[in-house]
Amino acid sequence: MPKVWIEKILDKPELYLLRVDDNQIKYFEATWEIPEGITYNAYLLKLENAVVLFDAWKKDYTKEFIEALSKLVDPKEITHIVVHHTEPDHSGALSEVLRLNCYRAQIIGTSFAKRLLEAFYGSKAVENFYTIKDGEEMKIGGKTFRFITVPWLHWPDTMITYIVEEGLMFSCDAGGGYSIPKTIDDSDEEVVQEYLPYVTKYIVTVIGHYHKYIVQNIEKLKKLGIIEKTKMILPGHGLIWRKNPKRIFEHYEAVGAGVPKRGKVLVIYDSMYGFVEKAIEIALDELKKHGYIPVVYRFTDKEAPAVSDILGEVPDSEALIIGASTYEANIHPRVRYVLYEIVDKANYEKPVLILGAYGWAGVAGREIETMIMRSKFDHVDTIEARGNATEEDEERIRESVRKLIQKLGK
Ligand SMILES: Cc1cc2nc3c(=O)[nH]c(=O)nc-3n(C[C@H](O)[C@H](O)[C@H](O)COP(=O)(O)O)c2cc1C
Ligand SMILES: [Fe+2]
Ligand SMILES: [Fe+2]
């Protein structure tokens, strides 16, 4: 049974968090391995003559959502439903809410959201839909709701709501992260420290393809002066930020921009029988001699790390080393897939060194090189050994690692 939280966040105005801890999920978006789970956060705000629901939960938890919501309000009494983003991890339970509400509430969202809601849940779901314009303000229950579009965080439909008088920012996917934190907010530093790497993993796997929009949209919010004034950030996943609300956007900006941690080099490789591994071990030795801290992920006949975890390591790495064997005149399938996802989701201007091993005709090195050349990554060198690396290969590998280090300006 998933844990359900019904927590009062503010007394005046009366604000509640409705959170479900999804510990059943294995692959977010049917792809990303998240043994750490995820939470879906919805919020309910009771104002004078208005009851506002912000988003909902995934469809699988509809029954739990209705039960939790009904403890706070009769669904018929909800006057407004703000839909920040229609991805069904937030909108899945809405159909049932609307039915119980007898379609009385006004639904508020972007024009994109309207189209998507209709596509997902039928025309009845958008009968009472109000389409906002970017920056539009609306008085609801005596408070000023400002709606700001943040396209591609995470879909084209996405917006945030800022309640001017209270400094409350409902941010949906933006500001969210994976895992099931044991608190609801950022009050406990230990919880925050444990949570932030899951935020990075979430950003790369979910929003990574659009990571330049993270920087752009945060810039937009800064220009509007909103981030400065925000007292609380209430995302659709993970922790609420109220001790230090700026911190989550600083983290998002750093990940979006790929700000590196000094000394961290991400090393990813496959090795079927140990030959690529030998080349990698030479590189690791050279890296360590120069004081670098390699973070290593390897695919062997005994281990296959989660691709989602590897992706989460890219933004704060200074450089990457990719090792691959040639497999049926191609890149080994595991590294092929990882690389495809890195170039798609974590495409940053970082130096990359390619190492490889082949039997009769090396192809992997050249193929990886082509992918890297077409991306934002900076290709440093490609060294491939025929099977077991010779002393000559060893010298070339050490030399290329030194070349990589030079690129880092040390
Ligand atoms: C299933 C399989 C397919 C392979 N395909 C190729 C190939 O197309 N071209 C080639 O030069 N070597 C090929 N090889 C040989 C490997 O690339 C070579 O043995 C390399 O040294 C493997 O390194 P590893 O032991 O670290 O995986 C293949 C090996 C296997 C097991
Ligand atoms: Fe989303
Ligand atoms: Fe989401």
Coordinates of C-alpha atoms and ligand atoms in Angstrom, one line a residue:
M1 CA 0.0 0.0 0.0
P2 CA 1.4 3.4 -0.9
K3 CA 1.7 5.9 1.8
V4 CA -0.7 8.9 1.6
W5 CA 0.0 12.2 3.2
I6 CA -2.6 14.9 4.0
E7 CA -0.6 17.7 5.5
K8 CA -1.6 21.2 6.4
I9 CA 1.0 23.5 5.0
L10 CA -0.5 26.9 6.0
D11 CA -3.2 28.0 8.4
K12 CA -4.1 31.2 6.6
P13 CA -4.9 30.8 3.9
E14 CA -5.7 27.1 4.5
L15 CA -3.3 25.2 2.3
Y16 CA -3.0 21.4 2.2
L17 CA -0.5 19.0 0.5
L18 CA -2.0 15.7 -0.8
R19 CA 1.0 13.4 -1.5
V20 CA 1.1 9.8 -2.5
D21 CA 4.4 7.8 -2.3
D22 CA 4.5 5.6 -5.4
N23 CA 6.7 2.8 -4.3
Q24 CA 5.1 0.4 -6.9
I25 CA 6.6 2.1 -10.0
K26 CA 9.7 0.6 -11.5
Y27 CA 10.2 2.5 -14.7
F28 CA 9.1 6.1 -14.9
E29 CA 7.6 6.9 -18.3
A30 CA 8.0 3.2 -18.9
T31 CA 11.8 3.7 -19.3
W32 CA 13.7 5.2 -16.4
E33 CA 14.6 2.8 -13.6
I34 CA 13.6 4.4 -10.3
P35 CA 13.8 1.8 -7.5
E36 CA 13.8 4.9 -5.3
G37 CA 10.2 5.6 -6.3
I38 CA 8.5 9.0 -6.8
T39 CA 5.8 11.1 -5.2
Y40 CA 2.8 12.8 -6.8
N41 CA 1.9 16.1 -5.0
A42 CA -1.4 17.9 -5.4
Y43 CA -2.5 20.9 -3.3
L44 CA -5.8 22.2 -2.0
L45 CA -6.3 25.8 -1.1
K46 CA -9.4 26.9 0.8
L47 CA -10.1 30.6 0.3
E48 CA -13.1 32.8 1.0
N49 CA -15.8 31.5 -1.3
A50 CA -13.4 29.5 -3.3
V51 CA -11.8 26.0 -3.1
V52 CA -8.9 25.5 -5.5
L53 CA -7.3 22.2 -6.4
F54 CA -3.9 22.3 -8.0
D55 CA -3.3 19.2 -10.1
A56 CA -3.9 15.6 -9.0
W57 CA -2.2 12.2 -9.0
K58 CA -1.5 9.4 -11.4
K59 CA -4.6 7.3 -12.5
D60 CA -3.4 4.2 -10.6
Y61 CA -4.0 6.2 -7.3
T62 CA -7.4 7.6 -8.2
K63 CA -9.2 5.8 -5.4
E64 CA -6.7 7.0 -2.8
F65 CA -6.8 10.5 -4.2
I66 CA -10.6 10.8 -4.0
E67 CA -10.4 9.4 -0.4
A68 CA -7.8 11.9 0.6
L69 CA -9.4 14.8 -1.1
S70 CA -12.8 13.9 0.5
K71 CA -11.3 14.2 3.9
L72 CA -10.7 17.9 3.3
V73 CA -13.6 18.9 1.1
D74 CA -16.7 17.5 -0.7
P75 CA -15.4 17.4 -4.3
K76 CA -18.6 19.2 -5.3
E77 CA -17.4 22.2 -3.5
I78 CA -14.2 22.6 -5.5
T79 CA -14.7 25.9 -7.5
H80 CA -11.4 25.9 -9.5
I81 CA -9.0 23.3 -10.7
V82 CA -5.6 24.5 -11.9
V83 CA -4.0 22.2 -14.4
H84 CA -0.3 23.1 -14.6
H85 CA 0.7 20.2 -16.9
T86 CA -1.5 17.4 -18.4
E87 CA 1.0 14.6 -18.2
P88 CA -1.0 11.8 -16.7
D89 CA 1.2 11.5 -13.6
H90 CA -0.6 14.7 -12.5
S91 CA -3.9 14.6 -14.5
G92 CA -4.7 10.9 -14.3
A93 CA -7.1 11.2 -11.4
L94 CA -8.8 14.3 -12.7
S95 CA -11.6 12.6 -14.6
E96 CA -13.0 11.1 -11.5
V97 CA -12.6 14.4 -9.6
L98 CA -14.6 16.2 -12.3
R99 CA -17.3 13.6 -12.3
L100 CA -17.7 13.9 -8.5
N101 CA -17.6 17.6 -8.9
C102 CA -20.5 17.4 -11.4
Y103 CA -18.3 19.4 -13.7
R104 CA -18.9 22.6 -11.7
A105 CA -15.4 23.8 -11.2
Q106 CA -13.6 26.0 -13.7
I107 CA -10.5 24.4 -15.0
I108 CA -7.6 26.8 -15.6
G109 CA -4.7 26.1 -17.9
T110 CA -2.9 26.9 -21.1
S111 CA -4.4 26.4 -24.6
F112 CA -2.1 23.4 -25.0
A113 CA -3.3 21.9 -21.8
K114 CA -6.9 22.3 -23.0
R115 CA -6.1 20.3 -26.2
L116 CA -4.3 17.6 -24.3
L117 CA -6.9 17.3 -21.6
E118 CA -9.6 16.8 -24.3
A119 CA -7.4 14.3 -26.1
F120 CA -6.8 12.3 -22.9
Y121 CA -10.2 12.5 -21.1
G122 CA -12.7 13.6 -23.7
S123 CA -14.6 16.8 -24.5
K124 CA -16.6 16.8 -21.2
A125 CA -13.4 17.3 -19.3
V126 CA -12.9 20.7 -21.0
E127 CA -16.5 22.0 -21.0
N128 CA -15.7 24.5 -18.3
F129 CA -12.1 25.3 -19.3
Y130 CA -10.6 28.8 -19.0
T131 CA -7.5 29.4 -21.1
I132 CA -4.9 31.7 -19.6
K133 CA -2.5 33.9 -21.3
D134 CA 1.1 34.1 -20.2
G135 CA 1.4 36.5 -17.2
E136 CA -2.4 36.8 -16.8
E137 CA -3.7 37.6 -13.3
M138 CA -7.0 36.4 -11.9
K139 CA -8.7 37.2 -8.6
I140 CA -9.9 34.0 -6.9
G141 CA -11.2 34.0 -3.3
G142 CA -9.7 37.4 -2.7
K143 CA -6.2 36.4 -3.8
T144 CA -4.3 37.3 -6.9
F145 CA -3.3 34.3 -9.0
R146 CA -0.7 34.9 -11.6
F147 CA -0.2 32.3 -14.3
I148 CA 3.1 32.1 -16.0
T149 CA 3.8 29.7 -18.9
V150 CA 7.1 27.7 -18.6
P151 CA 7.1 25.9 -22.0
W152 CA 9.0 22.5 -22.0
L153 CA 9.2 22.2 -18.3
H154 CA 8.2 19.6 -19.0
W155 CA 5.8 19.8 -22.0
P156 CA 4.6 22.6 -24.2
D157 CA 1.5 22.9 -22.0
T158 CA 3.3 23.7 -18.8
M159 CA 2.7 26.7 -16.5
I160 CA 3.2 27.7 -12.9
T161 CA 0.9 29.6 -10.6
Y162 CA 2.2 32.3 -8.3
I163 CA -0.1 33.7 -5.6
V164 CA 1.0 37.2 -5.3
E165 CA -0.1 38.1 -1.7
E166 CA 1.3 35.0 -0.2
G167 CA 4.5 34.4 -2.3
L168 CA 3.4 30.8 -3.1
M169 CA 4.7 29.2 -6.3
F170 CA 3.0 26.0 -7.5
S171 CA 5.6 24.7 -10.0
C172 CA 4.5 21.2 -10.9
D173 CA 7.3 19.3 -12.7
A174 CA 9.8 22.2 -12.3
G175 CA 11.4 21.9 -8.9
G176 CA 10.5 18.3 -8.7
G177 CA 12.6 15.2 -8.2
Y178 CA 12.5 11.4 -7.9
S179 CA 12.5 9.3 -4.7
I180 CA 10.3 9.3 -1.6
P181 CA 11.7 11.7 0.9
K182 CA 10.9 11.0 4.5
T183 CA 9.8 14.5 5.1
I184 CA 7.5 16.8 3.1
D185 CA 9.8 19.8 3.0
D186 CA 13.4 21.0 3.0
S187 CA 13.6 21.5 6.8
D188 CA 16.0 18.6 7.4
E189 CA 19.4 19.1 5.7
E190 CA 20.1 15.4 5.8
V191 CA 17.0 14.7 3.8
V192 CA 17.8 17.4 1.3
Q193 CA 21.3 16.1 0.8
E194 CA 20.0 12.6 0.1
Y195 CA 17.3 14.0 -2.2
L196 CA 19.3 16.3 -4.5
P197 CA 21.0 13.6 -6.5
Y198 CA 17.5 12.3 -7.3
V199 CA 16.5 15.7 -8.5
T200 CA 19.5 15.7 -10.9
K201 CA 18.5 12.2 -12.1
Y202 CA 14.9 13.4 -12.6
I203 CA 15.9 16.6 -14.4
V204 CA 18.2 14.7 -16.9
T205 CA 15.8 11.8 -17.6
V206 CA 12.6 13.8 -17.7
I207 CA 13.5 17.3 -18.8
G208 CA 17.0 16.7 -20.1
H209 CA 16.1 16.8 -23.7
Y210 CA 14.9 20.4 -23.2
H211 CA 17.6 21.4 -20.7
K212 CA 18.2 24.8 -22.3
Y213 CA 14.6 25.7 -21.4
I214 CA 15.4 25.2 -17.8
V215 CA 17.9 28.0 -17.9
Q216 CA 15.6 30.2 -20.1
N217 CA 12.5 29.7 -18.0
I218 CA 14.3 30.4 -14.7
E219 CA 15.8 33.5 -16.3
K220 CA 12.2 34.5 -17.2
L221 CA 11.0 34.0 -13.6
K222 CA 14.0 36.0 -12.3
K223 CA 13.2 38.9 -14.7
L224 CA 9.6 38.9 -13.4
G225 CA 11.1 39.3 -9.9
I226 CA 9.2 36.2 -8.7
I227 CA 12.0 34.0 -7.5
E228 CA 13.2 36.8 -5.2
K229 CA 9.8 37.1 -3.6
T230 CA 8.8 33.4 -3.4
K231 CA 8.3 32.2 0.1
M232 CA 7.4 28.6 -0.8
I233 CA 7.8 26.4 -3.9
L234 CA 5.3 23.7 -4.1
P235 CA 6.3 21.1 -6.8
G236 CA 4.4 18.2 -8.2
H237 CA 7.0 15.7 -7.1
G238 CA 9.2 15.4 -4.0
L239 CA 10.0 18.0 -1.4
I240 CA 8.3 21.4 -0.8
W241 CA 10.9 24.2 -0.5
R242 CA 10.1 26.7 2.2
K243 CA 13.3 26.9 4.3
N244 CA 15.3 28.0 1.3
P245 CA 13.0 28.2 -1.8
K246 CA 15.8 29.7 -4.0
R247 CA 17.9 26.6 -3.5
I248 CA 15.9 24.3 -5.7
F249 CA 16.0 26.6 -8.7
E250 CA 19.8 27.2 -8.2
H251 CA 20.1 23.4 -8.3
Y252 CA 18.0 23.3 -11.5
E253 CA 20.1 26.0 -13.1
A254 CA 23.3 24.2 -12.3
V255 CA 22.0 21.0 -13.8
G256 CA 20.6 22.8 -16.8
A257 CA 23.9 24.5 -17.5
G258 CA 26.0 21.4 -16.6
V259 CA 28.1 23.1 -14.0
P260 CA 30.9 20.6 -13.2
K261 CA 32.2 19.4 -9.9
R262 CA 36.0 19.7 -9.9
G263 CA 37.8 16.5 -10.6
K264 CA 34.8 14.3 -11.5
V265 CA 35.3 12.2 -14.6
L266 CA 32.5 9.9 -15.7
V267 CA 33.7 6.6 -17.1
I268 CA 31.2 4.3 -18.9
Y269 CA 32.2 1.1 -20.7
D270 CA 31.2 -2.4 -21.6
S271 CA 33.5 -5.4 -21.5
M272 CA 32.5 -8.9 -22.6
Y273 CA 35.9 -10.6 -21.9
G274 CA 38.0 -7.9 -20.3
F275 CA 39.9 -6.2 -23.2
V276 CA 38.0 -2.9 -23.1
E277 CA 38.4 -3.1 -19.3
K278 CA 42.2 -3.3 -19.6
A279 CA 42.3 -0.1 -21.7
I280 CA 39.9 1.6 -19.2
E281 CA 42.1 0.5 -16.3
I282 CA 45.1 2.2 -17.9
A283 CA 43.1 5.4 -18.3
L284 CA 41.8 5.2 -14.7
D285 CA 45.4 4.8 -13.4
E286 CA 46.5 7.9 -15.4
L287 CA 43.5 9.9 -14.2
K288 CA 44.2 9.0 -10.5
K289 CA 47.8 10.0 -10.9
H290 CA 46.6 13.5 -11.8
G291 CA 44.3 13.7 -8.9
Y292 CA 41.0 13.0 -10.7
I293 CA 38.1 11.1 -9.2
P294 CA 36.6 8.7 -11.7
V295 CA 33.0 7.6 -11.3
V296 CA 32.8 4.3 -13.1
Y297 CA 29.8 2.5 -14.6
R298 CA 30.4 -0.8 -16.4
F299 CA 28.4 -3.3 -18.3
T300 CA 29.9 -6.8 -18.0
D301 CA 28.5 -10.4 -17.8
K302 CA 27.8 -9.7 -14.1
E303 CA 26.5 -6.2 -14.0
A304 CA 24.3 -3.8 -15.9
P305 CA 23.9 -0.4 -14.2
A306 CA 20.7 1.6 -14.6
V307 CA 20.9 4.0 -17.6
S308 CA 18.9 6.5 -15.6
D309 CA 21.6 6.5 -12.9
I310 CA 24.3 7.1 -15.5
L311 CA 22.4 10.0 -17.0
G312 CA 22.2 11.6 -13.6
E313 CA 26.0 11.6 -13.4
V314 CA 26.6 13.6 -16.6
P315 CA 25.7 17.2 -15.6
D316 CA 28.3 17.7 -12.9
S317 CA 31.1 15.7 -14.5
E318 CA 34.1 17.6 -15.9
A319 CA 34.7 15.1 -18.7
L320 CA 33.6 11.7 -20.0
I321 CA 35.5 8.6 -21.0
I322 CA 33.5 6.1 -23.1
G323 CA 34.8 2.6 -23.6
A324 CA 33.2 0.1 -26.0
S325 CA 33.9 -3.1 -27.8
T326 CA 33.0 -3.5 -31.4
Y327 CA 30.0 -5.8 -31.6
E328 CA 28.7 -7.1 -34.9
A329 CA 30.3 -4.1 -36.8
N330 CA 28.7 -1.7 -34.3
I331 CA 29.0 -0.3 -30.8
H332 CA 28.3 -2.8 -28.1
P333 CA 24.5 -2.6 -27.6
R334 CA 24.6 -1.5 -24.0
V335 CA 27.0 1.4 -24.6
R336 CA 25.2 2.2 -27.9
Y337 CA 21.9 2.8 -25.9
V338 CA 23.6 4.7 -23.1
L339 CA 25.4 6.9 -25.6
Y340 CA 22.2 7.5 -27.6
E341 CA 20.5 8.7 -24.4
I342 CA 23.4 10.8 -23.2
V343 CA 23.5 12.7 -26.5
D344 CA 19.7 13.1 -26.4
K345 CA 19.2 14.0 -22.7
A346 CA 22.5 15.1 -21.3
N347 CA 24.1 16.9 -24.3
Y348 CA 26.7 19.3 -22.7
E349 CA 29.9 20.9 -23.9
K350 CA 32.2 18.5 -22.0
P351 CA 35.4 16.8 -23.3
V352 CA 35.0 13.1 -24.3
L353 CA 37.7 10.5 -24.7
I354 CA 36.8 7.3 -26.6
L355 CA 38.5 3.9 -25.9
G356 CA 37.7 0.7 -27.6
A357 CA 38.7 -2.9 -28.3
Y358 CA 37.9 -5.0 -31.4
G359 CA 38.8 -8.4 -32.9
W360 CA 39.1 -8.1 -36.7
A361 CA 37.8 -4.6 -37.7
G362 CA 37.2 -1.8 -35.2
V363 CA 33.9 0.0 -35.8
A364 CA 32.8 1.1 -32.3
G365 CA 35.4 3.9 -31.9
R366 CA 34.5 5.5 -35.2
E367 CA 30.7 5.2 -34.6
I368 CA 31.0 6.8 -31.2
E369 CA 33.2 9.5 -32.6
T370 CA 30.5 10.3 -35.2
M371 CA 27.9 10.6 -32.5
I372 CA 30.1 12.8 -30.3
M373 CA 31.1 15.0 -33.2
R374 CA 27.4 15.6 -34.0
S375 CA 26.7 16.5 -30.4
K376 CA 27.8 19.4 -28.2
F377 CA 30.5 17.2 -26.6
D378 CA 34.1 18.0 -27.4
H379 CA 35.9 15.0 -29.0
V380 CA 39.4 14.6 -27.6
D381 CA 40.7 11.4 -29.0
T382 CA 39.8 7.8 -30.1
I383 CA 42.1 4.9 -29.2
E384 CA 41.2 1.4 -30.1
A385 CA 43.2 -1.7 -29.4
R386 CA 43.1 -5.0 -31.3
G387 CA 42.1 -7.2 -28.4
N388 CA 44.6 -6.9 -25.6
A389 CA 46.1 -3.4 -25.4
T390 CA 49.8 -3.5 -26.2
E391 CA 52.5 -1.4 -24.5
E392 CA 52.2 1.0 -27.4
D393 CA 48.4 1.2 -26.9
E394 CA 49.1 1.8 -23.3
E395 CA 51.3 4.8 -24.1
R396 CA 48.7 6.2 -26.5
I397 CA 45.9 5.8 -23.9
R398 CA 48.0 7.6 -21.2
E399 CA 48.8 10.3 -23.6
S400 CA 45.2 10.8 -24.6
V401 CA 44.1 11.0 -20.9
R402 CA 46.7 13.8 -20.4
K403 CA 45.3 15.5 -23.5
L404 CA 41.8 15.3 -21.9
I405 CA 43.1 16.7 -18.6
Q406 CA 44.7 19.6 -20.5
K407 CA 41.3 20.5 -21.9
L408 CA 40.1 20.9 -18.3
G409 CA 42.7 23.6 -17.8
K410 CA 45.0 21.9 -15.3
Ligands
LIG1 C1 29.1 -11.1 -30.2 C2 30.4 -10.5 -30.6 C3 30.4 -9.7 -31.7 C4 31.6 -9.2 -32.2 N1 31.6 -8.4 -33.3 C5 32.8 -7.9 -33.8 C6 32.9 -7.2 -35.0 O1 31.9 -7.0 -35.7 N2 34.1 -6.6 -35.4 C7 35.2 -6.8 -34.6 O2 36.3 -6.3 -35.0 N3 35.2 -7.5 -33.5 C8 34.0 -8.1 -33.0 N4 34.0 -8.8 -31.9 C9 35.3 -9.0 -31.1 C10 35.4 -8.0 -30.0 O3 35.2 -6.7 -30.4 C11 36.8 -8.1 -29.4 O4 37.0 -9.4 -28.9 C12 37.1 -7.1 -28.2 O5 38.4 -7.2 -27.8 C13 36.1 -7.4 -27.1 O6 36.5 -6.6 -25.9 P1 35.9 -7.0 -24.5 O7 36.4 -8.4 -24.2 O8 36.4 -6.0 -23.6 O9 34.4 -7.0 -24.7 C14 32.8 -9.4 -31.4 C15 32.7 -10.1 -30.3 C16 31.6 -10.7 -29.8 C17 31.5 -11.5 -28.6
FE2 FE 5.9 15.8 -16.8
FE3 FE 5.5 15.0 -13.4

